[in-house]
Short mmCIF file of C-alpha atoms and ligand atoms in Angstrom, two decimals:
data_model
loop_
_atom_site.label_atom_id
_atom_site.label_comp_id
_atom_site.label_asym_id
_atom_site.label_seq_id
_atom_site.Cartn_x
_atom_site.Cartn_y
_atom_site.Cartn_z
CA MET A 1 11.16 83.32 103.49
CA LYS A 2 11.19 80.06 105.45
CA LYS A 3 9.34 78.37 102.65
CA ILE A 4 11.87 79.57 100.07
CA SER A 5 14.91 78.38 102.07
CA PHE A 6 13.19 75.03 102.59
CA ILE A 7 12.69 74.73 98.84
CA VAL A 8 16.34 75.71 98.20
CA VAL A 9 17.59 73.10 100.68
CA PHE A 10 15.27 70.52 99.19
CA VAL A 11 16.49 71.22 95.64
CA VAL A 12 20.15 71.14 96.70
CA VAL A 13 19.61 67.79 98.44
CA LEU A 14 17.84 66.47 95.36
CA ILE A 15 20.66 67.53 93.04
CA SER A 16 23.37 66.03 95.24
CA CYS A 17 21.40 62.76 95.60
CA ASN A 18 21.12 62.64 91.84
CA LYS A 19 24.85 63.18 91.47
CA VAL A 20 25.63 60.32 93.83
CA GLU A 21 23.26 58.07 91.90
CA THR A 22 24.80 58.95 88.54
CA LEU A 23 28.26 58.34 89.95
CA ASN A 24 27.33 54.92 91.34
CA HIS A 25 25.69 54.02 88.07
CA GLN A 26 28.82 54.96 86.13
CA GLN A 27 31.04 53.04 88.50
CA LEU A 28 28.85 49.98 88.16
CA LYS A 29 29.05 50.08 84.34
CA GLN A 30 32.50 48.54 84.51
CA PRO A 31 32.50 45.04 85.97
CA LYS A 32 35.35 43.75 88.09
CA ASN A 33 34.64 40.17 87.08
CA ILE A 34 33.26 38.45 83.97
CA ILE A 35 31.82 34.95 83.96
CA LEU A 36 31.21 33.68 80.42
CA LEU A 37 29.13 30.50 80.21
CA ILE A 38 29.01 28.70 76.85
CA GLY A 39 26.44 26.03 76.09
CA ASP A 40 28.04 24.21 73.15
CA GLY A 41 25.40 23.62 70.47
CA MET A 42 22.73 25.45 72.47
CA GLY A 43 20.27 27.29 70.25
CA VAL A 44 16.97 28.86 71.25
CA THR A 45 15.10 25.56 70.73
CA GLN A 46 17.44 23.62 73.04
CA ILE A 47 16.69 26.20 75.75
CA TYR A 48 12.96 26.25 75.09
CA ALA A 49 12.81 22.44 75.07
CA ALA A 50 14.41 22.43 78.54
CA MET A 51 12.10 25.25 79.71
CA SER A 52 9.05 23.35 78.45
CA VAL A 53 9.75 20.13 80.34
CA SER A 54 10.93 21.83 83.54
CA ALA A 55 8.43 22.06 86.40
CA SER A 56 9.98 25.34 87.56
CA PRO A 57 11.33 28.35 85.61
CA LEU A 58 14.92 28.10 84.42
CA THR A 59 17.64 30.60 85.32
CA PHE A 60 17.69 31.71 81.66
CA GLU A 61 14.32 33.40 82.27
CA LYS A 62 15.81 35.76 84.86
CA PHE A 63 17.98 37.67 82.37
CA LYS A 64 16.65 41.06 81.23
CA HIS A 65 19.25 41.69 78.51
CA VAL A 66 19.08 39.27 75.59
CA GLY A 67 20.66 39.42 72.13
CA PHE A 68 21.82 37.19 69.29
CA HIS A 69 25.11 36.59 67.56
CA LYS A 70 25.98 35.29 64.10
CA THR A 71 28.20 32.24 64.17
CA TYR A 72 29.65 31.77 60.64
CA SER A 73 33.43 31.30 60.50
CA ALA A 74 36.08 32.75 58.13
CA THR A 75 35.86 29.66 55.95
CA ASP A 76 32.40 28.18 56.51
CA TYR A 77 28.80 29.35 56.78
CA ILE A 78 28.44 26.50 59.30
CA THR A 79 31.10 26.85 61.97
CA ASP A 80 32.78 24.27 64.17
CA SER A 81 33.57 24.79 67.84
CA GLY A 82 37.20 25.73 67.11
CA ALA A 83 36.38 28.73 64.92
CA ALA A 84 33.34 29.64 67.01
CA GLY A 85 35.27 29.51 70.29
CA THR A 86 38.09 31.53 68.72
CA ALA A 87 35.61 34.25 67.69
CA LEU A 88 34.36 34.50 71.29
CA SER A 89 37.81 34.27 72.89
CA THR A 90 39.88 36.47 70.52
CA GLY A 91 37.47 38.53 68.41
CA ILE A 92 38.63 37.13 65.06
CA LYS A 93 36.77 34.93 62.56
CA THR A 94 39.05 32.04 61.66
CA CYS A 95 39.15 28.69 59.87
CA ASN A 96 37.14 25.76 61.18
CA GLN A 97 39.30 23.51 63.42
CA CYS A 98 41.52 26.48 64.40
CA ILE A 99 42.26 27.26 68.05
CA ALA A 100 42.97 30.98 68.66
CA VAL A 101 45.07 31.28 65.49
CA ASP A 102 44.17 32.60 62.03
CA SER A 103 44.38 30.49 58.86
CA THR A 104 48.14 31.17 58.59
CA GLY A 105 48.73 29.91 62.13
CA LYS A 106 49.27 33.39 63.57
CA PRO A 107 48.21 33.35 67.24
CA PHE A 108 45.72 35.86 68.61
CA LYS A 109 45.65 36.82 72.27
CA THR A 110 42.56 35.56 74.12
CA ILE A 111 40.37 37.40 76.63
CA LEU A 112 41.76 35.05 79.29
CA GLU A 113 45.32 36.05 78.36
CA TYR A 114 44.37 39.75 78.43
CA ALA A 115 42.88 39.18 81.90
CA GLU A 116 46.14 37.52 83.03
CA ASP A 117 48.17 40.45 81.66
CA ASN A 118 45.95 42.82 83.63
CA GLN A 119 46.61 40.91 86.89
CA LEU A 120 43.14 39.37 87.05
CA ALA A 121 42.61 35.80 88.20
CA THR A 122 41.51 33.40 85.45
CA GLY A 123 39.73 30.07 85.20
CA LEU A 124 38.28 27.46 82.86
CA VAL A 125 35.65 24.81 83.62
CA SER A 126 34.32 22.22 81.17
CA THR A 127 32.27 19.02 81.22
CA SER A 128 34.38 17.67 78.35
CA SER A 129 38.13 17.33 78.35
CA ILE A 130 39.64 20.70 79.26
CA LEU A 131 41.65 20.28 76.03
CA HIS A 132 38.52 20.10 73.86
CA ALA A 133 37.96 22.89 71.31
CA THR A 134 35.85 25.31 73.35
CA PRO A 135 38.02 25.63 76.48
CA ALA A 136 41.18 25.30 74.34
CA THR A 137 40.33 28.44 72.35
CA PHE A 138 40.74 30.50 75.55
CA ILE A 139 44.26 29.31 76.39
CA ALA A 140 45.89 27.44 73.48
CA HIS A 141 47.06 28.42 69.99
CA GLU A 142 46.96 25.53 67.54
CA GLN A 143 45.90 25.04 63.94
CA ARG A 144 44.35 21.64 64.58
CA ARG A 145 41.78 21.30 67.35
CA TYR A 146 42.41 17.57 67.83
CA ASP A 147 46.09 18.13 68.54
CA TYR A 148 45.42 17.51 72.23
CA GLU A 149 49.03 16.87 73.27
CA ASN A 150 50.16 20.28 72.01
CA ILE A 151 47.08 21.94 73.48
CA ALA A 152 48.07 20.43 76.86
CA LEU A 153 51.57 21.91 76.45
CA ASP A 154 50.00 25.33 75.80
CA PHE A 155 48.38 25.18 79.27
CA LEU A 156 51.89 25.54 80.72
CA ASP A 157 52.45 28.86 78.95
CA VAL A 158 49.60 30.69 80.70
CA ASP A 159 49.46 31.38 84.42
CA ILE A 160 45.79 30.33 84.71
CA ASP A 161 44.67 30.12 88.35
CA VAL A 162 42.23 27.25 88.13
CA PHE A 163 41.09 24.80 85.50
CA ILE A 164 38.61 21.98 86.04
CA GLY A 165 37.63 19.28 83.56
CA GLY A 166 38.64 16.03 81.91
CA GLY A 167 41.73 15.41 79.80
CA LYS A 168 44.33 14.12 82.28
CA LYS A 169 45.48 11.49 79.77
CA GLN A 170 47.21 13.99 77.48
CA PHE A 171 49.14 15.42 80.43
CA VAL A 172 50.71 12.08 81.42
CA ASP A 173 50.33 9.45 78.70
CA ARG A 174 52.06 11.27 75.83
CA GLU A 175 53.95 10.33 72.68
CA ASP A 176 56.84 12.62 73.68
CA LYS A 177 56.94 10.88 77.11
CA LEU A 178 56.83 14.22 78.93
CA ASN A 179 54.99 14.29 82.25
CA LEU A 180 53.06 17.55 82.29
CA ILE A 181 51.67 16.85 85.76
CA ASP A 182 55.23 17.23 87.04
CA SER A 183 55.52 20.43 84.98
CA LEU A 184 52.30 21.76 86.49
CA ARG A 185 53.62 21.00 89.99
CA LYS A 186 56.88 22.79 89.12
CA ASN A 187 54.71 25.76 88.11
CA GLN A 188 53.23 25.74 91.65
CA TYR A 189 49.91 24.05 90.84
CA HIS A 190 47.98 21.85 93.22
CA VAL A 191 47.17 18.94 90.90
CA ILE A 192 43.96 17.36 92.10
CA ASP A 193 41.90 14.35 90.98
CA GLY A 194 38.16 14.84 91.43
CA ILE A 195 36.24 18.02 92.17
CA GLU A 196 35.32 16.68 95.62
CA ASN A 197 39.01 16.85 96.59
CA LEU A 198 39.35 20.54 95.73
CA ASP A 199 39.63 22.59 98.93
CA VAL A 200 38.85 26.19 97.92
CA ASN A 201 40.35 27.49 101.18
CA GLU A 202 43.83 26.45 100.12
CA GLU A 203 46.00 29.14 98.58
CA GLY A 204 47.56 28.83 95.13
CA LYS A 205 46.72 27.61 91.65
CA PHE A 206 44.69 24.52 90.87
CA ALA A 207 44.68 21.94 88.07
CA VAL A 208 41.66 19.75 88.75
CA PHE A 209 41.17 16.63 86.63
CA THR A 210 37.72 15.11 86.75
CA ALA A 211 38.27 12.45 84.07
CA GLU A 212 41.00 10.82 81.98
CA GLU A 213 39.25 12.03 78.84
CA HIS A 214 35.70 13.44 78.99
CA ASN A 215 33.41 13.39 82.01
CA PRO A 216 30.37 11.11 81.77
CA GLU A 217 27.14 12.46 80.31
CA ILE A 218 24.74 13.84 82.90
CA LEU A 219 22.39 10.89 82.18
CA ASN A 220 25.32 8.55 82.76
CA GLY A 221 26.52 9.62 86.19
CA ARG A 222 28.29 13.00 85.96
CA GLY A 223 26.23 14.22 88.92
CA ASP A 224 26.63 17.86 89.93
CA MET A 225 30.20 18.21 88.59
CA LEU A 226 29.42 21.30 86.49
CA PRO A 227 27.51 23.47 89.01
CA VAL A 228 29.88 22.44 91.84
CA SER A 229 32.96 23.18 89.71
CA THR A 230 31.50 26.55 88.74
CA GLU A 231 30.84 27.44 92.37
CA LYS A 232 34.30 26.31 93.51
CA ALA A 233 36.09 28.12 90.66
CA ILE A 234 34.23 31.34 91.57
CA LYS A 235 35.26 30.93 95.25
CA ILE A 236 38.91 30.56 94.27
CA LEU A 237 38.97 33.36 91.69
CA SER A 238 37.02 35.89 93.75
CA LYS A 239 39.92 35.99 96.25
CA ASN A 240 41.74 38.21 93.73
CA LYS A 241 40.99 41.81 94.71
CA LYS A 242 41.49 43.04 91.13
CA GLY A 243 38.86 40.74 89.67
CA PHE A 244 38.64 37.63 87.52
CA PHE A 245 37.64 36.07 84.20
CA LEU A 246 36.01 32.64 84.20
CA MET A 247 34.75 30.59 81.25
CA VAL A 248 32.40 27.69 81.97
CA GLU A 249 31.34 25.28 79.25
CA GLY A 250 28.39 22.90 79.09
CA SER A 251 30.03 20.83 76.36
CA MET A 252 27.60 18.02 75.80
CA ILE A 253 24.45 19.88 74.72
CA ASP A 254 26.25 19.68 71.36
CA TRP A 255 26.89 15.96 71.68
CA GLY A 256 23.20 15.26 72.34
CA GLY A 257 22.47 17.26 69.19
CA HIS A 258 24.93 15.22 67.11
CA ASP A 259 23.25 12.07 68.49
CA ASN A 260 19.77 13.48 67.68
CA ASP A 261 18.84 12.50 71.24
CA ILE A 262 16.39 15.00 72.74
CA ASP A 263 16.58 13.52 76.27
CA TYR A 264 20.37 13.93 76.19
CA VAL A 265 20.06 17.54 74.92
CA ILE A 266 17.48 18.49 77.56
CA ALA A 267 19.34 16.86 80.47
CA GLU A 268 22.59 18.64 79.51
CA THR A 269 20.77 21.99 79.08
CA LEU A 270 19.10 21.64 82.49
CA ASP A 271 22.48 20.84 84.06
CA PHE A 272 24.06 23.84 82.31
CA ASP A 273 21.24 26.00 83.69
CA LYS A 274 22.32 24.94 87.21
CA ALA A 275 25.82 26.25 86.50
CA VAL A 276 24.31 29.48 85.17
CA ALA A 277 22.37 29.72 88.46
CA LYS A 278 25.62 29.48 90.47
CA ALA A 279 27.15 32.31 88.43
CA LEU A 280 24.04 34.45 88.73
CA GLU A 281 23.75 33.89 92.50
CA PHE A 282 27.32 35.13 92.91
CA ALA A 283 26.77 38.10 90.58
CA ILE A 284 23.60 39.23 92.37
CA GLU A 285 25.37 39.08 95.73
CA ASP A 286 28.61 40.63 94.43
CA GLY A 287 27.21 43.46 92.28
CA GLU A 288 30.44 43.85 90.28
CA THR A 289 30.18 40.78 88.09
CA LEU A 290 29.03 40.62 84.48
CA VAL A 291 27.52 37.23 83.60
CA ILE A 292 27.24 36.36 79.90
CA VAL A 293 25.54 33.16 78.76
CA THR A 294 25.70 32.13 75.12
CA ALA A 295 26.42 29.31 72.69
CA ASP A 296 29.09 28.83 70.05
CA HIS A 297 26.55 27.54 67.48
CA GLU A 298 23.39 25.43 67.28
CA THR A 299 23.59 21.65 66.79
CA GLY A 300 21.00 19.35 65.26
CA GLY A 301 18.64 21.83 63.62
CA LEU A 302 16.31 21.10 66.50
CA THR A 303 12.65 22.02 66.29
CA ILE A 304 9.57 21.28 68.40
CA VAL A 305 6.59 19.95 66.46
CA GLY A 306 4.19 19.19 69.29
CA GLY A 307 3.76 18.79 73.01
CA ASP A 308 1.74 19.87 76.03
CA ILE A 309 2.96 22.75 78.17
CA ASN A 310 0.69 21.67 81.08
CA ASN A 311 2.06 18.14 81.13
CA GLN A 312 5.60 19.34 80.40
CA THR A 313 5.99 17.17 77.35
CA ILE A 314 7.42 18.01 73.94
CA GLU A 315 7.71 16.31 70.60
CA ALA A 316 11.05 17.22 69.04
CA LYS A 317 12.64 16.70 65.63
CA PHE A 318 16.20 17.14 64.43
CA SER A 319 16.92 18.15 60.85
CA THR A 320 20.65 17.31 60.81
CA ASP A 321 23.24 15.51 62.91
CA HIS A 322 25.65 18.39 62.34
CA HIS A 323 25.80 22.07 63.34
CA THR A 324 23.53 24.70 61.78
CA PRO A 325 24.30 28.36 60.97
CA VAL A 326 21.38 29.94 62.86
CA MET A 327 21.96 32.86 65.22
CA VAL A 328 22.38 31.87 68.86
CA PRO A 329 21.15 33.75 71.93
CA VAL A 330 23.18 35.81 74.39
CA PHE A 331 21.93 36.51 77.92
CA ALA A 332 23.64 39.11 80.10
CA PHE A 333 23.37 40.29 83.70
CA GLY A 334 25.34 42.81 85.72
CA PRO A 335 27.38 45.95 84.97
CA GLY A 336 27.53 46.43 81.20
CA ALA A 337 24.81 43.84 80.47
CA GLU A 338 22.78 46.29 78.36
CA GLU A 339 25.58 46.22 75.74
CA PHE A 340 24.63 42.65 74.85
CA GLY A 341 21.17 43.42 73.40
CA GLY A 342 20.68 43.38 69.63
CA ILE A 343 22.09 41.31 66.77
CA TYR A 344 25.83 41.25 66.19
CA GLU A 345 28.80 39.10 65.14
CA ASN A 346 30.18 36.39 67.47
CA THR A 347 33.46 38.37 67.43
CA ASP A 348 31.62 41.28 69.08
CA VAL A 349 31.18 39.21 72.26
CA PHE A 350 34.98 39.42 72.70
CA LYS A 351 34.99 43.15 71.91
CA LYS A 352 32.17 43.82 74.38
CA MET A 353 34.04 41.89 77.11
CA MET A 354 37.24 43.86 76.37
CA ASP A 355 35.28 47.13 76.60
CA ALA A 356 33.55 46.03 79.79
CA PHE A 357 36.90 45.25 81.43
CA GLY A 358 38.38 48.46 79.93
CA PHE A 359 41.27 46.51 78.40
CA GLU A 360 43.39 48.00 75.61
CA LYS A 361 44.37 45.75 72.70
MG1 LIG B 1 32.78 22.45 73.15
ZN1 LIG B 2 29.53 19.78 67.54
#
């Protein structure tokens, strides 16, 4: 009799433990926060080149969920960063050069704008000008990606909580003579020059300019701007109890590819990996954050034709100074990360983020 009641109690305890575990697992499927990190022009070879020359393992190697997306645009087999960014930010394939609009100029709402509408905190960080194609596709709606002055105006239409990058020039030195720094201040922003002057303990919204146009290359004195900006943006955004969306771009992996300069590509990829590490550290600690790392496209048709893994050397070759159409990798960690395995369209990255947040279109 005693034995039987012991078994009954044991089974009941087991079942209830199981229930609790299933419940926790379900709760954790939906992230509170998403950090999307985009290495512009970063294909598999760019990552493996950086892994090969690094004395220690890169953060990329810590991700258990890996997939690929197809990058072609609505108009071109080989995309540009406008169409590619728009696919990631809005879930539509559009014309090259287009910034979160379709070929007729019709605007499409971005994941950052959906996050705003759902009372989440939002942020953008970039090593280039914050007005450059990739960050612009998350906040602006323009048919021409180089229309920086209008892209700057679009920043005033969205209540973004923090943005950090270059591009101050188009906010102050404009053909229409408007001073958008004054407009930002009127919209309650702290306008700050230099990431070192950003005090994350202050309350409010932050426009942080780190350069007049683009920041320097990492090999030319950018220092730890990208990982520090990522860490500071996370500190600001994570104050919002409802959650946040943050996009971080390593812009210049692409530029090294256009230059066919392997040292440039590797240095920018290693720096980007440091930003990924900041996001992952936060996500591991936090437990409610989905981290997605991907590229918009590959640049340079990079391949490795020789080297020595023990001496951390590689011999690299580029096959073009333009973009290529190859699939690019996606790495995911956190609640919902398993959804990012497999091969899918670049537009599915947006859809998966919408599903993860539980947003309705
Ligand atoms: Mg870019
Ligand atoms: Zn490019």
